């Protein structure tokens, strides 16, 4: 079968691999229907991912049809986070931050191919969704998980910094939670896209002092989805007294804050990693109920055979892209 492989930084190829015919005990075979390309894939292509060995079959935003068993043909969403089940995090119901986690397409080969074997516990029915919609669930679940971690209540004022796909997903689910959602980004183009395609009107120019007028007291929750240490630290003063800072993105740099301000505000700093089954189910239900504008999310759908020629351009132009999806 043909697979999408990052052979080395800057080099993406479609090459044959063996077709999986038998799944290990407790695993299922899935015929992949659609794959979303995300920031992780672009970082792998650019050689910027710290936890990856080349060559690697990429792809972790996956939908597919069960290829074996009595329910063969059923559309499923793939949870790409493979957990050990025995560490303290797993035993406490937090497999999303398993101490030995492996992510498809990062720590092991992913799903940019025709068929893959996946633990059965990582496959969630996607009844009522199209294959393209089902391939969007994973990245949206990251935002849904961040919103759940924040514990938003209707009427909360929130700021989402970073209007890329993860930030937009976070903003969508914060809005569904009843929050007043503000978006900030360095890119005027991304902010315009957030307004045009998703109806967000409270747009804040990054780097400008926005604590004035009605916003003088700050935001009950600030979500950072930028992947920038400077942005995370710039967001701390924007948190209102009694509020929270939720770190959706991850950075390699140290993060610092003024201790006096932290204690004065009784700030909560919350890490948010990956997503749980409940977050996937929440997203699936929201898409099924028409609460998520999936047509606006899907910038383009292209066949795997076209991706080698398109990948460099997509990586370079991703600021103008919400989500590109690939069909094998």
PDB file of C-alpha atoms in Angstrom:
ATOM      1  CA  UNK A   1       0.000   0.000   0.000  1.00  0.00           C
ATOM      2  CA  UNK A   2       1.110   3.600  -0.559  1.00  0.00           C
ATOM      3  CA  UNK A   3       2.126   5.575   2.524  1.00  0.00           C
ATOM      4  CA  UNK A   4       2.964   9.240   3.087  1.00  0.00           C
ATOM      5  CA  UNK A   5       6.454   9.260   4.584  1.00  0.00           C
ATOM      6  CA  UNK A   6       8.670  12.076   5.821  1.00  0.00           C
ATOM      7  CA  UNK A   7      11.989  10.537   4.832  1.00  0.00           C
ATOM      8  CA  UNK A   8      14.043  13.431   6.186  1.00  0.00           C
ATOM      9  CA  UNK A   9      13.488  17.123   6.947  1.00  0.00           C
ATOM     10  CA  UNK A  10      12.153  18.788   3.823  1.00  0.00           C
ATOM     11  CA  UNK A  11      11.653  15.486   2.024  1.00  0.00           C
ATOM     12  CA  UNK A  12       8.183  13.915   1.816  1.00  0.00           C
ATOM     13  CA  UNK A  13       7.464  10.898  -0.401  1.00  0.00           C
ATOM     14  CA  UNK A  14       4.716   8.445  -1.171  1.00  0.00           C
ATOM     15  CA  UNK A  15       6.249   4.969  -1.008  1.00  0.00           C
ATOM     16  CA  UNK A  16       4.982   1.382  -0.632  1.00  0.00           C
ATOM     17  CA  UNK A  17       4.782  -0.449   2.683  1.00  0.00           C
ATOM     18  CA  UNK A  18       3.408  -3.892   3.496  1.00  0.00           C
ATOM     19  CA  UNK A  19      -0.387  -4.142   3.766  1.00  0.00           C
ATOM     20  CA  UNK A  20      -1.407  -5.159   7.349  1.00  0.00           C
ATOM     21  CA  UNK A  21      -3.477  -8.334   7.226  1.00  0.00           C
ATOM     22  CA  UNK A  22      -3.685  -9.426  10.886  1.00  0.00           C
ATOM     23  CA  UNK A  23      -4.101  -7.222  13.959  1.00  0.00           C
ATOM     24  CA  UNK A  24      -2.493  -8.166  17.303  1.00  0.00           C
ATOM     25  CA  UNK A  25      -4.838  -9.313  20.102  1.00  0.00           C
ATOM     26  CA  UNK A  26      -6.906  -6.363  21.342  1.00  0.00           C
ATOM     27  CA  UNK A  27      -6.191  -4.358  18.199  1.00  0.00           C
ATOM     28  CA  UNK A  28      -8.309  -3.791  15.063  1.00  0.00           C
ATOM     29  CA  UNK A  29      -7.532  -3.140  11.424  1.00  0.00           C
ATOM     30  CA  UNK A  30      -8.843   0.173  10.088  1.00  0.00           C
ATOM     31  CA  UNK A  31      -9.077   1.158   6.437  1.00  0.00           C
ATOM     32  CA  UNK A  32      -8.183   4.842   6.531  1.00  0.00           C
ATOM     33  CA  UNK A  33     -10.723   7.186   4.927  1.00  0.00           C
ATOM     34  CA  UNK A  34      -9.263  10.651   5.606  1.00  0.00           C
ATOM     35  CA  UNK A  35      -6.260  12.261   7.284  1.00  0.00           C
ATOM     36  CA  UNK A  36      -5.953  15.813   8.560  1.00  0.00           C
ATOM     37  CA  UNK A  37      -2.631  17.634   8.249  1.00  0.00           C
ATOM     38  CA  UNK A  38      -1.729  19.565  11.387  1.00  0.00           C
ATOM     39  CA  UNK A  39       1.033  21.730  12.811  1.00  0.00           C
ATOM     40  CA  UNK A  40       2.852  18.632  14.073  1.00  0.00           C
ATOM     41  CA  UNK A  41       3.087  17.295  10.509  1.00  0.00           C
ATOM     42  CA  UNK A  42       4.446  20.608   9.256  1.00  0.00           C
ATOM     43  CA  UNK A  43       7.007  20.642  12.075  1.00  0.00           C
ATOM     44  CA  UNK A  44       8.074  17.106  11.146  1.00  0.00           C
ATOM     45  CA  UNK A  45       8.462  18.156   7.520  1.00  0.00           C
ATOM     46  CA  UNK A  46      10.524  21.160   8.581  1.00  0.00           C
ATOM     47  CA  UNK A  47      12.725  19.130  10.950  1.00  0.00           C
ATOM     48  CA  UNK A  48      11.499  20.984  14.048  1.00  0.00           C
ATOM     49  CA  UNK A  49       9.925  18.131  16.016  1.00  0.00           C
ATOM     50  CA  UNK A  50      12.030  17.126  19.053  1.00  0.00           C
ATOM     51  CA  UNK A  51      10.650  13.599  19.575  1.00  0.00           C
ATOM     52  CA  UNK A  52      10.805  12.067  16.110  1.00  0.00           C
ATOM     53  CA  UNK A  53      13.092   9.706  14.225  1.00  0.00           C
ATOM     54  CA  UNK A  54      13.091   9.660  10.417  1.00  0.00           C
ATOM     55  CA  UNK A  55      11.770   8.130   8.248  1.00  0.00           C
ATOM     56  CA  UNK A  56       8.239   8.328   9.631  1.00  0.00           C
ATOM     57  CA  UNK A  57       4.797   7.626   8.190  1.00  0.00           C
ATOM     58  CA  UNK A  58       2.961  10.733   9.403  1.00  0.00           C
ATOM     59  CA  UNK A  59      -0.715  11.296  10.098  1.00  0.00           C
ATOM     60  CA  UNK A  60      -2.585  11.224  13.402  1.00  0.00           C
ATOM     61  CA  UNK A  61      -5.867  13.038  12.617  1.00  0.00           C
ATOM     62  CA  UNK A  62      -7.603   9.962  11.278  1.00  0.00           C
ATOM     63  CA  UNK A  63     -10.951   8.528  10.297  1.00  0.00           C
ATOM     64  CA  UNK A  64     -11.537   5.119   8.782  1.00  0.00           C
ATOM     65  CA  UNK A  65     -13.723   2.058   8.480  1.00  0.00           C
ATOM     66  CA  UNK A  66     -13.251  -1.092  10.529  1.00  0.00           C
ATOM     67  CA  UNK A  67     -11.722  -3.715   8.253  1.00  0.00           C
ATOM     68  CA  UNK A  68     -12.329  -6.820  10.357  1.00  0.00           C
ATOM     69  CA  UNK A  69     -14.843  -8.285  12.789  1.00  0.00           C
ATOM     70  CA  UNK A  70     -18.651  -8.396  12.753  1.00  0.00           C
ATOM     71  CA  UNK A  71     -18.906  -4.590  12.606  1.00  0.00           C
ATOM     72  CA  UNK A  72     -16.588  -4.262   9.587  1.00  0.00           C
ATOM     73  CA  UNK A  73     -17.372  -1.156   7.576  1.00  0.00           C
ATOM     74  CA  UNK A  74     -18.320   1.000  10.573  1.00  0.00           C
ATOM     75  CA  UNK A  75     -16.904   4.546  10.404  1.00  0.00           C
ATOM     76  CA  UNK A  76     -14.665   5.330  13.374  1.00  0.00           C
ATOM     77  CA  UNK A  77     -12.496   8.121  14.707  1.00  0.00           C
ATOM     78  CA  UNK A  78      -8.982   7.088  15.710  1.00  0.00           C
ATOM     79  CA  UNK A  79      -7.625   8.319  19.027  1.00  0.00           C
ATOM     80  CA  UNK A  80      -3.907   8.455  18.150  1.00  0.00           C
ATOM     81  CA  UNK A  81      -2.604   8.561  21.739  1.00  0.00           C
ATOM     82  CA  UNK A  82      -1.485   5.056  22.688  1.00  0.00           C
ATOM     83  CA  UNK A  83      -1.196   4.793  26.477  1.00  0.00           C
ATOM     84  CA  UNK A  84       0.388   2.097  28.642  1.00  0.00           C
ATOM     85  CA  UNK A  85      -2.607   1.585  30.940  1.00  0.00           C
ATOM     86  CA  UNK A  86      -0.417   0.941  33.984  1.00  0.00           C
ATOM     87  CA  UNK A  87       1.305   4.223  34.958  1.00  0.00           C
ATOM     88  CA  UNK A  88      -0.114   6.501  37.661  1.00  0.00           C
ATOM     89  CA  UNK A  89      -1.710   8.837  35.110  1.00  0.00           C
ATOM     90  CA  UNK A  90      -3.459   5.970  33.310  1.00  0.00           C
ATOM     91  CA  UNK A  91      -4.650   4.401  36.566  1.00  0.00           C
ATOM     92  CA  UNK A  92      -6.104   7.783  37.575  1.00  0.00           C
ATOM     93  CA  UNK A  93      -8.093   8.067  34.335  1.00  0.00           C
ATOM     94  CA  UNK A  94      -5.696  10.402  32.547  1.00  0.00           C
ATOM     95  CA  UNK A  95      -4.271   8.356  29.653  1.00  0.00           C
ATOM     96  CA  UNK A  96      -3.867  11.601  27.683  1.00  0.00           C
ATOM     97  CA  UNK A  97      -0.759  12.316  29.767  1.00  0.00           C
ATOM     98  CA  UNK A  98       0.470   8.726  30.116  1.00  0.00           C
ATOM     99  CA  UNK A  99       4.101   8.567  31.246  1.00  0.00           C
ATOM    100  CA  UNK A 100       4.939   6.289  28.307  1.00  0.00           C
ATOM    101  CA  UNK A 101       2.570   7.726  25.696  1.00  0.00           C
ATOM    102  CA  UNK A 102       3.143   7.014  22.009  1.00  0.00           C
ATOM    103  CA  UNK A 103       1.451   9.153  19.396  1.00  0.00           C
ATOM    104  CA  UNK A 104       0.704   7.722  15.969  1.00  0.00           C
ATOM    105  CA  UNK A 105       2.667   9.585  13.329  1.00  0.00           C
ATOM    106  CA  UNK A 106       5.224  10.811  15.873  1.00  0.00           C
ATOM    107  CA  UNK A 107       6.617   8.104  18.144  1.00  0.00           C
ATOM    108  CA  UNK A 108       5.490   5.334  15.780  1.00  0.00           C
ATOM    109  CA  UNK A 109       4.240   5.231  12.201  1.00  0.00           C
ATOM    110  CA  UNK A 110       0.925   6.944  11.648  1.00  0.00           C
ATOM    111  CA  UNK A 111      -2.084   6.626   9.420  1.00  0.00           C
ATOM    112  CA  UNK A 112      -1.250   8.374   6.159  1.00  0.00           C
ATOM    113  CA  UNK A 113      -1.795   5.081   4.366  1.00  0.00           C
ATOM    114  CA  UNK A 114      -4.578   2.745   3.286  1.00  0.00           C
ATOM    115  CA  UNK A 115      -4.736   0.578   6.423  1.00  0.00           C
ATOM    116  CA  UNK A 116      -3.445   0.669   9.987  1.00  0.00           C
ATOM    117  CA  UNK A 117      -3.721  -1.469  13.130  1.00  0.00           C
ATOM    118  CA  UNK A 118      -4.950   0.383  16.246  1.00  0.00           C
ATOM    119  CA  UNK A 119      -5.895  -0.710  19.787  1.00  0.00           C
ATOM    120  CA  UNK A 120      -9.650  -1.322  19.813  1.00  0.00           C
ATOM    121  CA  UNK A 121     -10.034   0.941  22.848  1.00  0.00           C
ATOM    122  CA  UNK A 122      -8.764   3.845  20.705  1.00  0.00           C
ATOM    123  CA  UNK A 123     -11.553   3.556  18.123  1.00  0.00           C
ATOM    124  CA  UNK A 124     -14.734   5.589  18.615  1.00  0.00           C
ATOM    125  CA  UNK A 125     -17.913   5.194  16.526  1.00  0.00           C
ATOM    126  CA  UNK A 126     -18.600   8.195  14.296  1.00  0.00           C
ATOM    127  CA  UNK A 127     -22.226   7.574  13.419  1.00  0.00           C
ATOM    128  CA  UNK A 128     -23.809  10.533  11.656  1.00  0.00           C
ATOM    129  CA  UNK A 129     -20.511  12.048  10.505  1.00  0.00           C
ATOM    130  CA  UNK A 130     -18.856  11.959   7.100  1.00  0.00           C
ATOM    131  CA  UNK A 131     -15.341  10.553   6.802  1.00  0.00           C
ATOM    132  CA  UNK A 132     -13.991  14.080   6.327  1.00  0.00           C
ATOM    133  CA  UNK A 133     -15.791  15.348   9.432  1.00  0.00           C
ATOM    134  CA  UNK A 134     -14.561  12.374  11.448  1.00  0.00           C
ATOM    135  CA  UNK A 135     -10.954  13.212  10.536  1.00  0.00           C
ATOM    136  CA  UNK A 136     -11.438  16.638  12.178  1.00  0.00           C
ATOM    137  CA  UNK A 137     -12.478  15.240  15.551  1.00  0.00           C
ATOM    138  CA  UNK A 138      -8.994  14.726  17.013  1.00  0.00           C
ATOM    139  CA  UNK A 139      -7.739  18.283  16.628  1.00  0.00           C
ATOM    140  CA  UNK A 140     -11.067  19.716  17.789  1.00  0.00           C
ATOM    141  CA  UNK A 141     -10.934  17.422  20.832  1.00  0.00           C
ATOM    142  CA  UNK A 142      -7.717  19.159  21.914  1.00  0.00           C
ATOM    143  CA  UNK A 143      -9.616  22.437  22.143  1.00  0.00           C
ATOM    144  CA  UNK A 144     -12.607  20.774  23.787  1.00  0.00           C
ATOM    145  CA  UNK A 145     -10.273  19.241  26.386  1.00  0.00           C
ATOM    146  CA  UNK A 146      -8.692  22.632  27.127  1.00  0.00           C
ATOM    147  CA  UNK A 147     -12.143  24.148  27.643  1.00  0.00           C
ATOM    148  CA  UNK A 148     -13.112  21.282  29.944  1.00  0.00           C
ATOM    149  CA  UNK A 149      -9.877  21.750  31.924  1.00  0.00           C
ATOM    150  CA  UNK A 150     -10.708  25.438  32.371  1.00  0.00           C
ATOM    151  CA  UNK A 151     -14.133  24.726  33.849  1.00  0.00           C
ATOM    152  CA  UNK A 152     -15.802  27.596  31.991  1.00  0.00           C
ATOM    153  CA  UNK A 153     -19.269  28.732  32.969  1.00  0.00           C
ATOM    154  CA  UNK A 154     -21.692  30.779  30.844  1.00  0.00           C
ATOM    155  CA  UNK A 155     -20.766  34.442  30.807  1.00  0.00           C
ATOM    156  CA  UNK A 156     -17.044  33.936  31.385  1.00  0.00           C
ATOM    157  CA  UNK A 157     -14.862  36.314  29.398  1.00  0.00           C
ATOM    158  CA  UNK A 158     -12.066  34.404  27.672  1.00  0.00           C
ATOM    159  CA  UNK A 159      -9.183  35.238  25.401  1.00  0.00           C
ATOM    160  CA  UNK A 160      -7.805  32.665  22.976  1.00  0.00           C
ATOM    161  CA  UNK A 161      -4.337  33.642  21.789  1.00  0.00           C
ATOM    162  CA  UNK A 162      -3.427  32.021  18.497  1.00  0.00           C
ATOM    163  CA  UNK A 163      -6.075  31.721  15.772  1.00  0.00           C
ATOM    164  CA  UNK A 164      -4.671  28.632  14.058  1.00  0.00           C
ATOM    165  CA  UNK A 165      -6.664  25.364  13.954  1.00  0.00           C
ATOM    166  CA  UNK A 166      -6.107  24.484  17.632  1.00  0.00           C
ATOM    167  CA  UNK A 167      -6.951  28.014  18.744  1.00  0.00           C
ATOM    168  CA  UNK A 168     -10.060  28.074  16.567  1.00  0.00           C
ATOM    169  CA  UNK A 169     -11.167  24.724  17.978  1.00  0.00           C
ATOM    170  CA  UNK A 170     -10.667  26.050  21.500  1.00  0.00           C
ATOM    171  CA  UNK A 171     -12.619  29.202  20.648  1.00  0.00           C
ATOM    172  CA  UNK A 172     -15.479  27.212  19.114  1.00  0.00           C
ATOM    173  CA  UNK A 173     -15.913  25.058  22.225  1.00  0.00           C
ATOM    174  CA  UNK A 174     -15.489  28.013  24.567  1.00  0.00           C
ATOM    175  CA  UNK A 175     -18.316  29.696  22.671  1.00  0.00           C
ATOM    176  CA  UNK A 176     -20.425  26.531  22.949  1.00  0.00           C
ATOM    177  CA  UNK A 177     -19.784  26.643  26.718  1.00  0.00           C
ATOM    178  CA  UNK A 178     -21.442  30.070  26.795  1.00  0.00           C
ATOM    179  CA  UNK A 179     -18.307  32.190  27.139  1.00  0.00           C
ATOM    180  CA  UNK A 180     -17.698  35.620  25.652  1.00  0.00           C
ATOM    181  CA  UNK A 181     -14.829  34.749  23.324  1.00  0.00           C
ATOM    182  CA  UNK A 182     -12.064  37.111  22.216  1.00  0.00           C
ATOM    183  CA  UNK A 183      -9.384  36.031  19.737  1.00  0.00           C
ATOM    184  CA  UNK A 184      -5.857  37.383  19.383  1.00  0.00           C
ATOM    185  CA  UNK A 185      -3.207  36.667  16.761  1.00  0.00           C
ATOM    186  CA  UNK A 186      -0.235  38.365  15.131  1.00  0.00           C
ATOM    187  CA  UNK A 187      -1.742  37.567  11.724  1.00  0.00           C
ATOM    188  CA  UNK A 188      -4.442  39.934  10.505  1.00  0.00           C
ATOM    189  CA  UNK A 189      -5.239  37.306   7.875  1.00  0.00           C
ATOM    190  CA  UNK A 190      -5.997  34.665  10.486  1.00  0.00           C
ATOM    191  CA  UNK A 191      -8.179  37.052  12.456  1.00  0.00           C
ATOM    192  CA  UNK A 192     -10.069  37.969   9.289  1.00  0.00           C
ATOM    193  CA  UNK A 193     -10.603  34.262   8.629  1.00  0.00           C
ATOM    194  CA  UNK A 194     -11.928  33.782  12.164  1.00  0.00           C
ATOM    195  CA  UNK A 195     -14.470  36.528  11.555  1.00  0.00           C
ATOM    196  CA  UNK A 196     -15.431  35.539   7.996  1.00  0.00           C
ATOM    197  CA  UNK A 197     -15.723  31.771   8.410  1.00  0.00           C
ATOM    198  CA  UNK A 198     -16.552  31.332  12.093  1.00  0.00           C
ATOM    199  CA  UNK A 199     -18.312  34.527  13.132  1.00  0.00           C
ATOM    200  CA  UNK A 200     -15.891  35.694  15.810  1.00  0.00           C
ATOM    201  CA  UNK A 201     -16.203  39.456  16.160  1.00  0.00           C
ATOM    202  CA  UNK A 202     -14.152  40.219  19.276  1.00  0.00           C
ATOM    203  CA  UNK A 203     -10.719  40.309  17.673  1.00  0.00           C
ATOM    204  CA  UNK A 204      -7.703  41.705  19.494  1.00  0.00           C
ATOM    205  CA  UNK A 205      -4.454  42.732  17.852  1.00  0.00           C
ATOM    206  CA  UNK A 206      -1.578  40.849  19.488  1.00  0.00           C
ATOM    207  CA  UNK A 207       1.000  43.089  21.121  1.00  0.00           C
ATOM    208  CA  UNK A 208      -1.449  45.925  21.736  1.00  0.00           C
ATOM    209  CA  UNK A 209      -2.547  46.915  25.252  1.00  0.00           C
ATOM    210  CA  UNK A 210      -6.101  45.636  25.334  1.00  0.00           C
ATOM    211  CA  UNK A 211      -6.781  46.124  29.055  1.00  0.00           C
ATOM    212  CA  UNK A 212      -8.935  49.210  28.666  1.00  0.00           C
ATOM    213  CA  UNK A 213     -12.612  50.073  28.877  1.00  0.00           C
ATOM    214  CA  UNK A 214     -14.797  47.009  29.396  1.00  0.00           C
ATOM    215  CA  UNK A 215     -11.683  44.790  29.318  1.00  0.00           C
ATOM    216  CA  UNK A 216      -9.781  46.728  31.985  1.00  0.00           C
ATOM    217  CA  UNK A 217     -10.128  43.934  34.549  1.00  0.00           C
ATOM    218  CA  UNK A 218      -8.840  41.287  32.169  1.00  0.00           C
ATOM    219  CA  UNK A 219     -10.111  37.843  31.184  1.00  0.00           C
ATOM    220  CA  UNK A 220     -11.440  35.068  33.370  1.00  0.00           C
ATOM    221  CA  UNK A 221      -9.464  32.575  31.285  1.00  0.00           C
ATOM    222  CA  UNK A 222      -6.644  33.070  28.804  1.00  0.00           C
ATOM    223  CA  UNK A 223      -5.964  30.112  26.500  1.00  0.00           C
ATOM    224  CA  UNK A 224      -2.611  30.117  24.736  1.00  0.00           C
ATOM    225  CA  UNK A 225      -2.462  28.157  21.469  1.00  0.00           C
ATOM    226  CA  UNK A 226       0.533  29.900  19.895  1.00  0.00           C
ATOM    227  CA  UNK A 227       3.481  27.659  20.743  1.00  0.00           C
ATOM    228  CA  UNK A 228       5.380  30.811  21.762  1.00  0.00           C
ATOM    229  CA  UNK A 229       6.932  31.281  25.193  1.00  0.00           C
ATOM    230  CA  UNK A 230       6.813  35.053  24.746  1.00  0.00           C
ATOM    231  CA  UNK A 231       3.084  34.876  24.021  1.00  0.00           C
ATOM    232  CA  UNK A 232       2.418  32.689  27.054  1.00  0.00           C
ATOM    233  CA  UNK A 233       4.248  35.105  29.341  1.00  0.00           C
ATOM    234  CA  UNK A 234       2.577  38.128  27.766  1.00  0.00           C
ATOM    235  CA  UNK A 235      -0.760  36.511  28.537  1.00  0.00           C
ATOM    236  CA  UNK A 236      -0.264  36.236  32.293  1.00  0.00           C
ATOM    237  CA  UNK A 237      -0.977  39.966  32.974  1.00  0.00           C
ATOM    238  CA  UNK A 238      -4.195  39.627  30.953  1.00  0.00           C
ATOM    239  CA  UNK A 239      -5.689  37.155  33.437  1.00  0.00           C
ATOM    240  CA  UNK A 240      -8.267  38.750  35.723  1.00  0.00           C
ATOM    241  CA  UNK A 241      -8.108  38.369  39.487  1.00  0.00           C
ATOM    242  CA  UNK A 242      -9.277  34.862  40.313  1.00  0.00           C
ATOM    243  CA  UNK A 243      -8.731  33.732  36.720  1.00  0.00           C
ATOM    244  CA  UNK A 244      -6.818  31.030  34.874  1.00  0.00           C
ATOM    245  CA  UNK A 245      -4.161  30.655  32.209  1.00  0.00           C
ATOM    246  CA  UNK A 246      -4.547  27.474  30.154  1.00  0.00           C
ATOM    247  CA  UNK A 247      -1.499  26.345  28.185  1.00  0.00           C
ATOM    248  CA  UNK A 248      -2.870  24.481  25.182  1.00  0.00           C
ATOM    249  CA  UNK A 249       0.354  24.710  23.202  1.00  0.00           C
ATOM    250  CA  UNK A 250       3.700  23.380  24.391  1.00  0.00           C
ATOM    251  CA  UNK A 251       7.075  25.112  24.191  1.00  0.00           C
ATOM    252  CA  UNK A 252      10.624  23.976  24.937  1.00  0.00           C
ATOM    253  CA  UNK A 253      11.573  27.220  26.690  1.00  0.00           C
ATOM    254  CA  UNK A 254      11.224  28.084  30.375  1.00  0.00           C
ATOM    255  CA  UNK A 255       8.136  30.074  31.340  1.00  0.00           C
ATOM    256  CA  UNK A 256       8.395  32.742  34.056  1.00  0.00           C
ATOM    257  CA  UNK A 257       5.905  35.004  35.806  1.00  0.00           C
ATOM    258  CA  UNK A 258       5.895  37.670  38.506  1.00  0.00           C
ATOM    259  CA  UNK A 259       5.207  35.830  41.776  1.00  0.00           C
ATOM    260  CA  UNK A 260       3.567  38.822  43.456  1.00  0.00           C
ATOM    261  CA  UNK A 261       1.089  39.227  40.593  1.00  0.00           C
ATOM    262  CA  UNK A 262       0.466  35.475  40.536  1.00  0.00           C
ATOM    263  CA  UNK A 263      -0.462  35.397  44.230  1.00  0.00           C
ATOM    264  CA  UNK A 264      -2.350  38.675  44.184  1.00  0.00           C
ATOM    265  CA  UNK A 265      -4.633  37.307  41.480  1.00  0.00           C
ATOM    266  CA  UNK A 266      -4.687  33.718  42.853  1.00  0.00           C
ATOM    267  CA  UNK A 267      -3.993  32.698  39.273  1.00  0.00           C
ATOM    268  CA  UNK A 268      -4.350  29.111  38.160  1.00  0.00           C
ATOM    269  CA  UNK A 269      -1.933  27.892  35.496  1.00  0.00           C
ATOM    270  CA  UNK A 270      -3.362  24.809  33.808  1.00  0.00           C
ATOM    271  CA  UNK A 271      -1.589  22.496  31.420  1.00  0.00           C
ATOM    272  CA  UNK A 272      -3.796  20.867  28.790  1.00  0.00           C
ATOM    273  CA  UNK A 273      -2.432  17.895  26.872  1.00  0.00           C
ATOM    274  CA  UNK A 274      -4.099  15.887  24.107  1.00  0.00           C
ATOM    275  CA  UNK A 275      -7.677  14.774  24.886  1.00  0.00           C
ATOM    276  CA  UNK A 276      -9.771  12.139  26.643  1.00  0.00           C
ATOM    277  CA  UNK A 277     -12.525   9.859  25.336  1.00  0.00           C
ATOM    278  CA  UNK A 278     -15.104  12.251  26.788  1.00  0.00           C
ATOM    279  CA  UNK A 279     -13.638  15.090  24.709  1.00  0.00           C
ATOM    280  CA  UNK A 280     -13.810  13.026  21.516  1.00  0.00           C
ATOM    281  CA  UNK A 281     -17.424  12.120  22.305  1.00  0.00           C
ATOM    282  CA  UNK A 282     -18.254  15.782  22.971  1.00  0.00           C
ATOM    283  CA  UNK A 283     -16.828  16.801  19.592  1.00  0.00           C
ATOM    284  CA  UNK A 284     -18.548  13.982  17.711  1.00  0.00           C
ATOM    285  CA  UNK A 285     -21.897  14.975  19.244  1.00  0.00           C
ATOM    286  CA  UNK A 286     -21.324  18.670  18.495  1.00  0.00           C
ATOM    287  CA  UNK A 287     -20.524  17.966  14.835  1.00  0.00           C
ATOM    288  CA  UNK A 288     -23.512  15.634  14.525  1.00  0.00           C
ATOM    289  CA  UNK A 289     -25.750  18.351  16.002  1.00  0.00           C
ATOM    290  CA  UNK A 290     -24.485  20.968  13.534  1.00  0.00           C
ATOM    291  CA  UNK A 291     -22.731  23.036  16.211  1.00  0.00           C
ATOM    292  CA  UNK A 292     -19.321  22.967  14.476  1.00  0.00           C
ATOM    293  CA  UNK A 293     -18.925  24.576  11.002  1.00  0.00           C
ATOM    294  CA  UNK A 294     -16.962  21.724   9.459  1.00  0.00           C
ATOM    295  CA  UNK A 295     -17.434  23.016   5.910  1.00  0.00           C
ATOM    296  CA  UNK A 296     -15.555  26.165   6.923  1.00  0.00           C
ATOM    297  CA  UNK A 297     -12.803  24.143   8.599  1.00  0.00           C
ATOM    298  CA  UNK A 298     -12.032  22.032   5.518  1.00  0.00           C
ATOM    299  CA  UNK A 299      -9.893  24.367   3.406  1.00  0.00           C
ATOM    300  CA  UNK A 300      -9.082  21.656   0.865  1.00  0.00           C
ATOM    301  CA  UNK A 301      -9.288  17.888   0.392  1.00  0.00           C
ATOM    302  CA  UNK A 302      -6.614  16.345  -1.824  1.00  0.00           C
ATOM    303  CA  UNK A 303      -5.472  12.817  -2.732  1.00  0.00           C
ATOM    304  CA  UNK A 304      -2.325  11.380  -1.178  1.00  0.00           C
ATOM    305  CA  UNK A 305      -0.680  11.118  -4.604  1.00  0.00           C
ATOM    306  CA  UNK A 306      -0.725  14.938  -4.881  1.00  0.00           C
ATOM    307  CA  UNK A 307       0.818  15.609  -1.469  1.00  0.00           C
ATOM    308  CA  UNK A 308       4.560  15.291  -2.304  1.00  0.00           C
ATOM    309  CA  UNK A 309       4.267  18.139  -4.774  1.00  0.00           C
ATOM    310  CA  UNK A 310       2.048  20.212  -2.499  1.00  0.00           C
ATOM    311  CA  UNK A 311       3.628  19.734   0.931  1.00  0.00           C
ATOM    312  CA  UNK A 312       6.303  22.472   0.696  1.00  0.00           C
ATOM    313  CA  UNK A 313       3.754  25.035  -0.443  1.00  0.00           C
ATOM    314  CA  UNK A 314       1.217  24.030   2.206  1.00  0.00           C
ATOM    315  CA  UNK A 315       3.859  24.316   4.921  1.00  0.00           C
ATOM    316  CA  UNK A 316       4.911  27.747   3.686  1.00  0.00           C
ATOM    317  CA  UNK A 317       1.338  29.031   3.360  1.00  0.00           C
ATOM    318  CA  UNK A 318      -0.248  27.416   6.417  1.00  0.00           C
ATOM    319  CA  UNK A 319      -1.058  30.785   7.954  1.00  0.00           C
ATOM    320  CA  UNK A 320      -3.806  31.102   5.341  1.00  0.00           C
ATOM    321  CA  UNK A 321      -5.047  27.519   5.815  1.00  0.00           C
ATOM    322  CA  UNK A 322      -7.491  26.228   8.398  1.00  0.00           C
ATOM    323  CA  UNK A 323      -7.303  22.494   7.614  1.00  0.00           C
ATOM    324  CA  UNK A 324      -6.132  20.452   4.641  1.00  0.00           C
ATOM    325  CA  UNK A 325      -7.293  16.858   4.554  1.00  0.00           C
ATOM    326  CA  UNK A 326      -5.889  13.963   2.551  1.00  0.00           C
ATOM    327  CA  UNK A 327      -7.597  10.856   1.188  1.00  0.00           C
ATOM    328  CA  UNK A 328      -5.471   7.720   0.665  1.00  0.00           C
TER     329      UNK A 328
END
